[in-house]
PDB file of C-alpha atoms and ligand atoms in Angstrom:
ATOM      1  CA  HIS A  17      86.543   3.505 118.487  1.00 40.00           C
ATOM      2  CA  VAL A  18      83.924   2.297 116.557  1.00 40.00           C
ATOM      3  CA  LYS A  19      82.001   0.734 119.900  1.00 41.00           C
ATOM      4  CA  HIS A  20      80.214  -2.878 120.087  1.00 46.00           C
ATOM      5  CA  SER A  21      77.948  -2.269 122.442  1.00 44.00           C
ATOM      6  CA  GLY A  22      75.106  -3.816 120.030  1.00 45.00           C
ATOM      7  CA  LYS A  23      75.315  -4.365 116.813  1.00 47.00           C
ATOM      8  CA  ASN A  24      73.103  -1.645 115.653  1.00 48.00           C
ATOM      9  CA  ASN A  25      74.750   0.911 117.224  1.00 47.00           C
ATOM     10  CA  TYR A  26      78.033  -0.952 115.380  1.00 49.00           C
ATOM     11  CA  ILE A  27      75.647  -0.425 111.829  1.00 49.00           C
ATOM     12  CA  PHE A  28      74.720   3.173 113.016  1.00 49.00           C
ATOM     13  CA  TYR A  29      78.665   3.801 113.740  1.00 49.00           C
ATOM     14  CA  GLN A  30      78.993   2.842 110.224  1.00 54.00           C
ATOM     15  CA  ASN A  31      76.281   4.984 108.147  1.00 54.00           C
ATOM     16  CA  LYS A  32      78.284   7.990 110.366  1.00 51.00           C
ATOM     17  CA  MET A  33      81.353   6.850 109.669  1.00 52.00           C
ATOM     18  CA  LYS A  34      80.300   6.731 105.711  1.00 53.00           C
ATOM     19  CA  ASP A  35      78.666  10.939 105.648  1.00 54.00           C
ATOM     20  CA  VAL A  36      81.831  11.741 107.278  1.00 51.00           C
ATOM     21  CA  MET A  37      84.856  10.189 104.454  1.00 54.00           C
ATOM     22  CA  ASN A  38      82.320  12.107 102.108  1.00 73.00           C
ATOM     23  CA  THR A  39      84.309  15.150 102.033  1.00 90.00           C
ATOM     24  CA  LYS A  40      86.038  15.832  99.117  1.00 94.00           C
ATOM     25  CA  ILE A  41      89.347  16.008 101.923  1.00 94.00           C
ATOM     26  CA  GLU A  42      88.854  11.875 102.507  1.00 95.00           C
ATOM     27  CA  ILE A  43      87.885  11.090  99.124  1.00 96.00           C
ATOM     28  CA  GLU A  44      90.948  12.779  97.664  1.00 97.00           C
ATOM     29  CA  ALA A  45      93.171  10.199 100.124  1.00 97.00           C
ATOM     30  CA  ILE A  46      91.374   8.045  99.138  1.00 97.00           C
ATOM     31  CA  LEU A  47      91.637   7.804  95.574  1.00 98.00           C
ATOM     32  CA  ARG A  48      96.017   8.261  96.127  1.00 98.00           C
ATOM     33  CA  GLU A  49      95.733   4.678  98.229  1.00 98.00           C
ATOM     34  CA  ALA A  50      93.873   3.502  95.716  1.00 98.00           C
ATOM     35  CA  LEU A  51      96.639   4.053  92.562  1.00 98.00           C
ATOM     36  CA  LYS A  52      99.586   3.812  94.536  1.00 98.00           C
ATOM     37  CA  THR A  53      97.427  -0.127  96.518  1.00 98.00           C
ATOM     38  CA  ASP A  54      95.638  -1.037  93.290  1.00 98.00           C
ATOM     39  CA  GLY A  55      92.902  -0.655  94.866  1.00 98.00           C
ATOM     40  CA  PHE A  56      90.320   0.361  91.946  1.00 98.00           C
ATOM     41  CA  LYS A  57      88.572  -2.050  90.267  1.00 98.00           C
ATOM     42  CA  LEU A  58      85.983  -2.236  87.376  1.00 99.00           C
ATOM     43  CA  LEU A  59      82.704  -3.667  86.717  1.00 98.00           C
ATOM     44  CA  TYR A  60      81.583  -4.880  83.216  1.00 98.00           C
ATOM     45  CA  GLN A  61      78.127  -4.155  81.991  1.00 98.00           C
ATOM     46  CA  PRO A  62      76.735  -5.974  79.523  1.00 98.00           C
ATOM     47  CA  GLN A  63      75.547  -3.838  76.145  1.00 98.00           C
ATOM     48  CA  VAL A  64      73.074  -6.144  74.211  1.00 97.00           C
ATOM     49  CA  ASP A  65      72.950  -5.737  70.428  1.00 97.00           C
ATOM     50  CA  LEU A  66      68.351  -5.433  69.808  1.00 96.00           C
ATOM     51  CA  CYS A  67      69.244  -7.702  66.684  1.00 94.00           C
ATOM     52  CA  SER A  68      70.959 -10.571  68.122  1.00 94.00           C
ATOM     53  CA  ALA A  69      70.139 -10.389  71.078  1.00 94.00           C
ATOM     54  CA  GLU A  70      73.148 -11.208  71.827  1.00 96.00           C
ATOM     55  CA  ILE A  71      75.931  -9.156  73.955  1.00 97.00           C
ATOM     56  CA  TYR A  72      77.127  -6.737  71.355  1.00 97.00           C
ATOM     57  CA  GLY A  73      79.873  -5.108  74.559  1.00 98.00           C
ATOM     58  CA  PHE A  74      79.807  -4.361  77.869  1.00 98.00           C
ATOM     59  CA  GLU A  75      81.197  -0.712  79.838  1.00 98.00           C
ATOM     60  CA  ALA A  76      84.065  -0.602  81.904  1.00 99.00           C
ATOM     61  CA  LEU A  77      82.882   1.408  84.683  1.00 98.00           C
ATOM     62  CA  LEU A  78      85.258   1.998  87.632  1.00 98.00           C
ATOM     63  CA  ARG A  79      84.837   1.029  91.648  1.00 98.00           C
ATOM     64  CA  LEU A  80      86.688   1.375  94.774  1.00 98.00           C
ATOM     65  CA  LYS A  81      87.240  -2.151  96.526  1.00 98.00           C
ATOM     66  CA  ASP A  82      87.083  -0.599  99.479  1.00 95.00           C
ATOM     67  CA  HIS A  83      85.147   2.127 100.276  1.00 95.00           C
ATOM     68  CA  ASN A  84      81.172   2.458  99.453  1.00 94.00           C
ATOM     69  CA  ILE A  85      82.265   5.820  96.748  1.00 96.00           C
ATOM     70  CA  ARG A  86      80.173   6.340  93.659  1.00 95.00           C
ATOM     71  CA  PRO A  87      81.642   7.104  90.916  1.00 97.00           C
ATOM     72  CA  ASP A  88      78.980  10.450  90.920  1.00 96.00           C
ATOM     73  CA  GLN A  89      81.560  11.188  94.253  1.00 96.00           C
ATOM     74  CA  PHE A  90      84.556  10.237  93.636  1.00 97.00           C
ATOM     75  CA  ILE A  91      85.163  11.306  89.631  1.00 98.00           C
ATOM     76  CA  PRO A  92      84.198  14.338  89.504  1.00 97.00           C
ATOM     77  CA  VAL A  93      87.059  14.700  92.566  1.00 98.00           C
ATOM     78  CA  ALA A  94      89.825  12.884  90.223  1.00 98.00           C
ATOM     79  CA  GLU A  95      89.243  15.372  87.589  1.00 98.00           C
ATOM     80  CA  ASP A  96      89.531  18.983  90.190  1.00 97.00           C
ATOM     81  CA  THR A  97      92.430  17.261  91.635  1.00 98.00           C
ATOM     82  CA  GLY A  98      93.968  16.091  88.558  1.00 98.00           C
ATOM     83  CA  LEU A  99      94.224  12.155  89.737  1.00 98.00           C
ATOM     84  CA  ILE A 100      92.129  11.286  86.538  1.00 98.00           C
ATOM     85  CA  ILE A 101      95.143  11.116  84.286  1.00 98.00           C
ATOM     86  CA  ASN A 102      96.464   8.658  86.260  1.00 98.00           C
ATOM     87  CA  ILE A 103      92.964   7.611  86.682  1.00 99.00           C
ATOM     88  CA  GLY A 104      91.942   7.263  83.453  1.00 98.00           C
ATOM     89  CA  ARG A 105      95.242   5.791  82.683  1.00 98.00           C
ATOM     90  CA  TRP A 106      95.252   3.004  85.096  1.00 98.00           C
ATOM     91  CA  VAL A 107      91.044   2.156  83.370  1.00 99.00           C
ATOM     92  CA  ALA A 108      92.171   1.585  80.013  1.00 98.00           C
ATOM     93  CA  LYS A 109      94.743  -0.515  80.864  1.00 98.00           C
ATOM     94  CA  THR A 110      92.317  -3.071  82.610  1.00 98.00           C
ATOM     95  CA  ALA A 111      90.268  -2.660  80.365  1.00 98.00           C
ATOM     96  CA  ILE A 112      92.204  -2.918  77.125  1.00 98.00           C
ATOM     97  CA  GLU A 113      93.814  -5.572  79.210  1.00 98.00           C
ATOM     98  CA  GLN A 114      90.667  -7.690  80.297  1.00 98.00           C
ATOM     99  CA  PHE A 115      90.030  -7.472  75.954  1.00 98.00           C
ATOM    100  CA  ALA A 116      92.763 -10.348  75.558  1.00 98.00           C
ATOM    101  CA  ARG A 117      92.362 -12.107  78.930  1.00 98.00           C
ATOM    102  CA  TRP A 118      89.313 -13.165  77.314  1.00 98.00           C
ATOM    103  CA  ARG A 119      89.655 -13.759  74.115  1.00 97.00           C
ATOM    104  CA  GLU A 120      92.659 -15.314  75.037  1.00 97.00           C
ATOM    105  CA  LYS A 121      90.593 -17.767  78.137  1.00 97.00           C
ATOM    106  CA  GLY A 122      88.214 -18.543  74.228  1.00 97.00           C
ATOM    107  CA  LEU A 123      85.809 -16.047  75.166  1.00 98.00           C
ATOM    108  CA  GLY A 124      85.825 -13.923  71.789  1.00 95.00           C
ATOM    109  CA  GLU A 125      86.364 -10.737  71.044  1.00 96.00           C
ATOM    110  CA  LYS A 126      83.356  -7.918  72.640  1.00 97.00           C
ATOM    111  CA  THR A 127      83.818  -4.297  72.998  1.00 98.00           C
ATOM    112  CA  ILE A 128      85.375  -2.261  75.128  1.00 98.00           C
ATOM    113  CA  ALA A 129      83.616   1.086  76.138  1.00 98.00           C
ATOM    114  CA  ILE A 130      85.622   3.174  78.591  1.00 98.00           C
ATOM    115  CA  ASN A 131      84.125   6.821  79.916  1.00 98.00           C
ATOM    116  CA  TYR A 132      86.723   9.349  79.238  1.00 98.00           C
ATOM    117  CA  SER A 133      87.135  12.407  81.384  1.00 98.00           C
ATOM    118  CA  SER A 134      87.018  15.527  79.400  1.00 96.00           C
ATOM    119  CA  LYS A 135      89.518  16.914  82.449  1.00 97.00           C
ATOM    120  CA  GLN A 136      92.285  14.044  80.954  1.00 97.00           C
ATOM    121  CA  LEU A 137      92.354  15.978  77.003  1.00 96.00           C
ATOM    122  CA  ARG A 138      95.560  17.691  79.564  1.00 96.00           C
ATOM    123  CA  ASP A 139      96.917  13.759  78.948  1.00 97.00           C
ATOM    124  CA  LYS A 140      98.604  14.604  76.510  1.00 96.00           C
ATOM    125  CA  ASP A 141      99.963  11.265  75.270  1.00 98.00           C
ATOM    126  CA  PHE A 142      96.355   9.577  76.654  1.00 98.00           C
ATOM    127  CA  ILE A 143      95.912   8.444  72.151  1.00 98.00           C
ATOM    128  CA  ILE A 144      99.773   6.779  72.587  1.00 98.00           C
ATOM    129  CA  TYR A 145      99.203   5.042  75.427  1.00 98.00           C
ATOM    130  CA  LEU A 146      96.769   3.521  74.060  1.00 98.00           C
ATOM    131  CA  THR A 147      97.860   3.088  70.849  1.00 98.00           C
ATOM    132  CA  GLN A 148     100.557   1.355  72.727  1.00 98.00           C
ATOM    133  CA  LEU A 149      97.797  -0.444  74.990  1.00 98.00           C
ATOM    134  CA  THR A 150      96.694  -2.516  71.616  1.00 98.00           C
ATOM    135  CA  LYS A 151      98.802  -3.309  70.025  1.00 98.00           C
ATOM    136  CA  ALA A 152     100.770  -5.174  72.742  1.00 98.00           C
ATOM    137  CA  ASN A 153      97.216  -6.978  73.774  1.00 98.00           C
ATOM    138  CA  LYS A 154      96.610  -7.004  69.625  1.00 98.00           C
ATOM    139  CA  VAL A 155      93.325  -5.503  70.251  1.00 98.00           C
ATOM    140  CA  LYS A 156      91.707  -4.194  67.656  1.00 98.00           C
ATOM    141  CA  PRO A 157      91.458   0.308  67.696  1.00 98.00           C
ATOM    142  CA  GLU A 158      87.413  -0.471  66.230  1.00 98.00           C
ATOM    143  CA  LEU A 159      86.467  -2.916  69.322  1.00 98.00           C
ATOM    144  CA  ILE A 160      87.578   0.319  71.799  1.00 98.00           C
ATOM    145  CA  GLU A 161      84.652   2.890  72.319  1.00 98.00           C
ATOM    146  CA  ILE A 162      85.684   5.704  73.899  1.00 98.00           C
ATOM    147  CA  GLU A 163      82.596   7.291  75.841  1.00 98.00           C
ATOM    148  CA  ILE A 164      83.165  11.430  75.723  1.00 96.00           C
ATOM    149  CA  THR A 165      80.102  13.694  77.480  1.00 93.00           C
ATOM    150  CA  GLU A 166      79.404  16.434  75.235  1.00 88.00           C
ATOM    151  CA  SER A 167      81.096  18.547  78.460  1.00 89.00           C
ATOM    152  CA  ILE A 168      84.532  17.652  76.120  1.00 90.00           C
ATOM    153  CA  LEU A 169      82.927  20.667  74.566  1.00 83.00           C
ATOM    154  CA  LEU A 170      84.041  23.254  76.584  1.00 83.00           C
ATOM    155  CA  GLU A 171      87.128  22.537  76.523  1.00 83.00           C
ATOM    156  CA  ASN A 172      89.174  23.947  74.409  1.00 81.00           C
ATOM    157  CA  ASN A 173      87.308  23.005  70.989  1.00 87.00           C
ATOM    158  CA  ASN A 174      90.318  23.481  68.379  1.00 91.00           C
ATOM    159  CA  GLU A 175      91.495  20.984  71.327  1.00 93.00           C
ATOM    160  CA  THR A 176      88.875  18.615  71.954  1.00 95.00           C
ATOM    161  CA  MET A 177      88.545  18.624  67.466  1.00 94.00           C
ATOM    162  CA  THR A 178      92.357  17.881  67.926  1.00 96.00           C
ATOM    163  CA  PHE A 179      91.982  14.694  69.991  1.00 97.00           C
ATOM    164  CA  LEU A 180      88.507  13.541  68.603  1.00 97.00           C
ATOM    165  CA  ALA A 181      90.485  13.273  65.218  1.00 97.00           C
ATOM    166  CA  GLU A 182      93.186  11.951  66.239  1.00 98.00           C
ATOM    167  CA  LEU A 183      90.867   9.436  68.173  1.00 98.00           C
ATOM    168  CA  LYS A 184      88.983   8.201  65.155  1.00 97.00           C
ATOM    169  CA  GLU A 185      92.515   7.743  63.077  1.00 97.00           C
ATOM    170  CA  VAL A 186      94.142   5.586  65.049  1.00 97.00           C
ATOM    171  CA  GLY A 187      90.687   3.533  64.384  1.00 98.00           C
ATOM    172  CA  PHE A 188      89.472   3.999  67.915  1.00 98.00           C
ATOM    173  CA  LYS A 189      85.220   3.839  68.672  1.00 98.00           C
ATOM    174  CA  ILE A 190      84.507   6.885  69.791  1.00 98.00           C
ATOM    175  CA  THR A 191      80.541   7.746  71.301  1.00 97.00           C
ATOM    176  CA  LEU A 192      78.988  10.683  72.923  1.00 94.00           C
ATOM    177  CA  ASP A 193      77.264   9.387  76.631  1.00 95.00           C
ATOM    178  CA  ASP A 194      74.029  11.258  78.216  1.00 92.00           C
ATOM    179  CA  PHE A 195      72.688  12.196  74.820  1.00 90.00           C
ATOM    180  CA  GLY A 196      69.548  14.321  75.414  1.00 86.00           C
ATOM    181  CA  THR A 197      70.841  16.211  79.127  1.00 86.00           C
ATOM    182  CA  GLY A 198      72.769  18.534  77.414  1.00 78.00           C
ATOM    183  CA  TYR A 199      72.777  21.805  75.495  1.00 70.00           C
ATOM    184  CA  SER A 200      72.183  22.015  71.334  1.00 60.00           C
ATOM    185  CA  SER A 201      73.008  18.129  70.945  1.00 64.00           C
ATOM    186  CA  LEU A 202      71.974  18.228  66.846  1.00 76.00           C
ATOM    187  CA  ASN A 203      74.274  20.687  66.980  1.00 77.00           C
ATOM    188  CA  TYR A 204      77.255  19.240  68.028  1.00 80.00           C
ATOM    189  CA  LEU A 205      76.652  15.850  66.903  1.00 84.00           C
ATOM    190  CA  THR A 206      76.855  17.710  63.413  1.00 84.00           C
ATOM    191  CA  TYR A 207      80.829  18.206  63.338  1.00 85.00           C
ATOM    192  CA  ILE A 208      81.903  16.237  65.539  1.00 89.00           C
ATOM    193  CA  PRO A 209      83.389  12.856  64.153  1.00 93.00           C
ATOM    194  CA  VAL A 210      80.875  10.319  67.255  1.00 95.00           C
ATOM    195  CA  ASP A 211      79.818   6.968  65.958  1.00 97.00           C
ATOM    196  CA  LYS A 212      77.260   6.042  68.520  1.00 97.00           C
ATOM    197  CA  VAL A 213      75.397   8.033  70.861  1.00 95.00           C
ATOM    198  CA  LYS A 214      74.004   6.951  74.033  1.00 96.00           C
ATOM    199  CA  LEU A 215      70.271   8.279  75.150  1.00 94.00           C
ATOM    200  CA  ASP A 216      70.870   9.330  78.906  1.00 93.00           C
ATOM    201  CA  LYS A 217      68.452   7.646  81.207  1.00 94.00           C
ATOM    202  CA  SER A 218      65.771  10.057  81.982  1.00 91.00           C
ATOM    203  CA  ILE A 219      65.831  10.401  78.224  1.00 89.00           C
ATOM    204  CA  ASN A 220      64.218   7.321  78.156  1.00 90.00           C
ATOM    205  CA  ASP A 221      62.570   7.740  81.361  1.00 89.00           C
ATOM    206  CA  LYS A 222      60.705  10.468  80.003  1.00 87.00           C
ATOM    207  CA  PHE A 223      59.701   9.130  77.135  1.00 87.00           C
ATOM    208  CA  LEU A 224      59.036   5.654  77.224  1.00 87.00           C
ATOM    209  CA  ASN A 225      55.910   4.197  79.178  1.00 75.00           C
ATOM    210  CA  LEU A 226      54.338   7.072  76.880  1.00 69.00           C
ATOM    211  CA  LYS A 227      51.371   5.904  75.310  1.00 71.00           C
ATOM    212  CA  ASN A 228      52.556   8.239  72.114  1.00 72.00           C
ATOM    213  CA  ASN A 229      56.435   7.590  71.606  1.00 81.00           C
ATOM    214  CA  ARG A 230      56.790   9.529  68.855  1.00 88.00           C
ATOM    215  CA  VAL A 231      59.800  11.252  70.364  1.00 88.00           C
ATOM    216  CA  MET A 232      61.570   8.859  70.960  1.00 90.00           C
ATOM    217  CA  ASP A 233      60.983   7.591  67.708  1.00 92.00           C
ATOM    218  CA  SER A 234      62.162  10.489  66.192  1.00 91.00           C
ATOM    219  CA  LEU A 235      65.150  10.242  67.754  1.00 91.00           C
ATOM    220  CA  ILE A 236      66.107   7.002  66.611  1.00 94.00           C
ATOM    221  CA  LEU A 237      65.238   8.612  63.187  1.00 94.00           C
ATOM    222  CA  LEU A 238      67.537  10.898  63.530  1.00 92.00           C
ATOM    223  CA  ALA A 239      70.528   8.949  64.687  1.00 93.00           C
ATOM    224  CA  HIS A 240      70.653   6.800  62.448  1.00 96.00           C
ATOM    225  CA  SER A 241      70.100   9.829  59.874  1.00 94.00           C
ATOM    226  CA  LEU A 242      73.296  11.260  60.923  1.00 93.00           C
ATOM    227  CA  ASN A 243      74.121   7.311  60.547  1.00 95.00           C
ATOM    228  CA  LEU A 244      75.169   7.180  64.273  1.00 96.00           C
ATOM    229  CA  LYS A 245      74.295   4.092  65.978  1.00 98.00           C
ATOM    230  CA  ILE A 246      72.351   4.272  68.993  1.00 97.00           C
ATOM    231  CA  THR A 247      72.504   2.548  72.848  1.00 98.00           C
ATOM    232  CA  ALA A 248      69.807   3.244  75.276  1.00 97.00           C
ATOM    233  CA  GLU A 249      70.821   2.710  78.598  1.00 97.00           C
ATOM    234  CA  GLY A 250      69.395   2.822  82.364  1.00 97.00           C
ATOM    235  CA  ILE A 251      66.248   0.391  80.391  1.00 97.00           C
ATOM    236  CA  GLU A 252      65.136  -1.548  83.326  1.00 96.00           C
ATOM    237  CA  GLU A 253      61.157  -2.218  82.309  1.00 94.00           C
ATOM    238  CA  TRP A 254      60.182  -4.955  79.383  1.00 92.00           C
ATOM    239  CA  GLU A 255      58.081  -1.995  77.856  1.00 91.00           C
ATOM    240  CA  GLN A 256      60.640   0.209  76.895  1.00 93.00           C
ATOM    241  CA  TYR A 257      62.833  -3.013  76.133  1.00 94.00           C
ATOM    242  CA  LEU A 258      59.427  -3.853  73.903  1.00 92.00           C
ATOM    243  CA  GLN A 259      59.025  -0.140  72.656  1.00 92.00           C
ATOM    244  CA  LEU A 260      63.203   0.754  71.151  1.00 95.00           C
ATOM    245  CA  LYS A 261      62.825  -2.204  70.213  1.00 94.00           C
ATOM    246  CA  ARG A 262      59.355  -1.832  68.399  1.00 92.00           C
ATOM    247  CA  ALA A 263      61.735   2.400  67.620  1.00 94.00           C
ATOM    248  CA  GLY A 264      64.857   0.793  65.442  1.00 96.00           C
ATOM    249  CA  CYS A 265      66.919   1.460  67.976  1.00 97.00           C
ATOM    250  CA  ASP A 266      70.311  -0.568  68.194  1.00 98.00           C
ATOM    251  CA  TYR A 267      71.497  -1.620  71.339  1.00 98.00           C
ATOM    252  CA  ILE A 268      70.243  -1.245  74.714  1.00 97.00           C
ATOM    253  CA  GLN A 269      71.801  -2.090  78.872  1.00 98.00           C
ATOM    254  CA  GLY A 270      70.458  -1.282  81.997  1.00 98.00           C
ATOM    255  CA  TYR A 271      69.101  -3.600  84.234  1.00 98.00           C
ATOM    256  CA  LEU A 272      66.901  -4.676  82.855  1.00 96.00           C
ATOM    257  CA  PHE A 273      69.358  -7.517  81.508  1.00 96.00           C
ATOM    258  CA  SER A 274      72.242  -6.947  83.969  1.00 97.00           C
ATOM    259  CA  LYS A 275      73.709  -4.413  86.500  1.00 98.00           C
ATOM    260  CA  PRO A 276      77.278  -3.919  86.270  1.00 98.00           C
ATOM    261  CA  LEU A 277      79.250  -7.121  86.773  1.00 98.00           C
ATOM    262  CA  GLU A 278      82.774  -8.506  88.013  1.00 98.00           C
ATOM    263  CA  SER A 279      84.796  -9.902  85.022  1.00 98.00           C
ATOM    264  CA  THR A 280      84.279 -13.508  86.512  1.00 98.00           C
ATOM    265  CA  GLU A 281      80.547 -12.841  86.780  1.00 98.00           C
ATOM    266  CA  ALA A 282      81.137 -11.122  83.333  1.00 98.00           C
ATOM    267  CA  GLU A 283      82.876 -14.325  81.673  1.00 98.00           C
ATOM    268  CA  GLU A 284      79.660 -16.417  82.918  1.00 97.00           C
ATOM    269  CA  ILE A 285      77.062 -14.422  80.642  1.00 97.00           C
ATOM    270  CA  PHE A 286      79.654 -14.218  78.425  1.00 97.00           C
ATOM    271  CA  ASN A 287      77.890 -15.497  75.035  1.00 95.00           C
ATOM    272  CA  HIS A 288      74.199 -15.650  76.322  1.00 93.00           C
ATOM    273  CA  ILE A 289      71.534 -14.889  74.805  1.00 93.00           C
ATOM    274  CA  PHE A 290      69.150 -12.655  75.758  1.00 87.00           C
ATOM    275  CA  ALA A 291      65.610 -14.648  73.793  1.00 76.00           C
ATOM    276  CA  MET A 292      62.711 -13.204  74.641  1.00 69.00           C
ATOM    277  CA  ALA A 293      59.869 -13.964  74.623  1.00 56.00           C
ATOM    278  CA  GLU A 294      58.098 -11.096  74.595  1.00 56.00           C
ATOM    279  CA  ASP A 295      59.262 -10.991  70.902  1.00 54.00           C
TER     280      ASP A 295
HETATM  281  P1  LIG B  21      77.501   6.648  82.542  1.00 68.27           P
HETATM  282  O1  LIG B  21      78.792   6.696  81.490  1.00 68.27           O
HETATM  283  O2  LIG B  21      76.341   7.102  81.823  1.00 68.27           O
HETATM  284  O3  LIG B  21      77.225   5.129  83.858  1.00 68.27           O
HETATM  285  C1  LIG B  21      75.236   4.513  82.912  1.00 68.27           C
HETATM  286  C2  LIG B  21      75.689   4.173  84.292  1.00 68.27           C
HETATM  287  O4  LIG B  21      74.460   4.044  84.817  1.00 68.27           O
HETATM  288  C3  LIG B  21      76.395   3.395  86.558  1.00 68.27           C
HETATM  289  O5  LIG B  21      76.733   3.758  87.456  1.00 68.27           O
HETATM  290  C4  LIG B  21      75.756   2.596  85.388  1.00 68.27           C
HETATM  291  O6  LIG B  21      76.404   1.896  86.681  1.00 68.27           O
HETATM  292  C5  LIG B  21      74.184   3.364  86.065  1.00 68.27           C
HETATM  293  N1  LIG B  21      73.187   2.164  85.347  1.00 68.27           N
HETATM  294  C6  LIG B  21      73.310   1.380  84.192  1.00 68.27           C
HETATM  295  N2  LIG B  21      72.204   0.594  84.531  1.00 68.27           N
HETATM  296  C7  LIG B  21      71.211   0.948  84.879  1.00 68.27           C
HETATM  297  C8  LIG B  21      70.280   0.690  85.000  1.00 68.27           C
HETATM  298  O7  LIG B  21      69.078   0.078  84.117  1.00 68.27           O
HETATM  299  N3  LIG B  21      68.775   1.211  86.178  1.00 68.27           N
HETATM  300  C9  LIG B  21      70.062   2.760  87.178  1.00 68.27           C
HETATM  301  N4  LIG B  21      69.608   3.497  88.156  1.00 68.27           N
HETATM  302  N5  LIG B  21      71.420   2.498  86.940  1.00 68.27           N
HETATM  303  C10 LIG B  21      71.735   2.173  85.800  1.00 68.27           C
HETATM  304  P2  LIG B  21      78.185   4.253  87.361  1.00 68.27           P
HETATM  305  O8  LIG B  21      78.496   2.828  87.180  1.00 68.27           O
HETATM  306  O9  LIG B  21      77.330   4.744  89.116  1.00 68.27           O
HETATM  307  O10 LIG B  21      78.854   5.753  87.345  1.00 68.27           O
HETATM  308  C11 LIG B  21      78.110   6.840  86.932  1.00 68.27           C
HETATM  309  C12 LIG B  21      79.172   7.697  86.275  1.00 68.27           C
HETATM  310  O11 LIG B  21      80.266   7.265  86.380  1.00 68.27           O
HETATM  311  C13 LIG B  21      79.422   6.725  84.329  1.00 68.27           C
HETATM  312  O12 LIG B  21      78.101   7.419  83.917  1.00 68.27           O
HETATM  313  C14 LIG B  21      80.333   8.231  84.135  1.00 68.27           C
HETATM  314  O13 LIG B  21      80.408   9.241  83.535  1.00 68.27           O
HETATM  315  C15 LIG B  21      81.034   8.025  85.785  1.00 68.27           C
HETATM  316  N6  LIG B  21      82.626   6.450  85.600  1.00 68.27           N
HETATM  317  C16 LIG B  21      82.085   5.785  86.625  1.00 68.27           C
HETATM  318  N7  LIG B  21      83.150   4.844  85.212  1.00 68.27           N
HETATM  319  C17 LIG B  21      84.309   5.265  85.049  1.00 68.27           C
HETATM  320  C18 LIG B  21      85.564   5.960  84.870  1.00 68.27           C
HETATM  321  O14 LIG B  21      86.212   5.008  84.628  1.00 68.27           O
HETATM  322  N8  LIG B  21      85.980   7.024  84.119  1.00 68.27           N
HETATM  323  C19 LIG B  21      85.495   8.137  83.767  1.00 68.27           C
HETATM  324  N9  LIG B  21      86.436   9.283  84.084  1.00 68.27           N
HETATM  325  N10 LIG B  21      84.212   7.241  84.776  1.00 68.27           N
HETATM  326  C20 LIG B  21      83.650   6.813  85.033  1.00 68.27           C
HETATM  327 MG1  LIG B  22      79.286   5.804  80.246  1.00 68.27          MG
HETATM  328 MG1  LIG B  23      75.313   7.680  81.044  1.00 68.27          MG
HETATM  329 MG1  LIG B  24      76.756   9.886  83.502  1.00 68.27          MG
END
């Protein structure tokens, strides 16, 4: 139905179409189609080790190939419709196979972090599935990080604790994502078996770039006191990098170093060292 009465009109129409498509029912149909037609892809965002300035690992971030719909829009729909189960399995399979492909190309082994939705708890065989994938691809589970959020603790608590304990038992790493955005994070940290916390962008934006950054220093100290590694995410500025390095933060992820990359782009910078003139 697109009318080519001029380039600007065409663009206008496209934009309007995008709005119309952002309804839940439309997104559900797009997700179902994407599962059937290989319509998803993963992007990989580097996580930089602040001590060595090397890439420590990558976070796998889901995208729709043919639609400009952000995960913040389509993940909630996937969760509500149960499609997250099959999508979550596709993400795990693709990420672990990518890990093996990079190793086979001689690039080396770097951790891959995978986002896990609490709605995937309904997938009772997910850990078995993960374990089969790592075995089949000869990937050490220690190099796969499962990123959970505090929302998992609002689900059935016994189920959650069993799931996390089993994940640890087989050797996977657990990261608490979006740290600082929820409730009583400190309490959770003392009883859930996490290896690492990821400081949310909103926390970094609030507590970095200030003359007094003692709050950030304390957060990092707190994590280290609990024997946790700490990643700061959403880092876009040099000043933030310098403050985090000074405070002893372990890893940084953000546009300052790199946006999420296609797998081929990730290969090009795989063993890059982010030498900092300011150090
Ligand atoms: P998240 O796991 O907290 O991922 C970090 C988000 O911040 C990503 O957005 C990333 O692209 C973005 N980001 C990274 N560096 C910067 C920066 O310097 N500045 C800014 N402004 N943003 C930055 P993205 O890819 O749109 O994903 C959004 C959320 O969607 C993720 O938040 C995660 O909760 C969810 N998600 C993404 N992929 C998956 C997936 O495969 N499964 C599940 N369950 N959730 C996913
Ligand atoms: Mg994440
Ligand atoms: Mg996050
Ligand atoms: Mg998030």
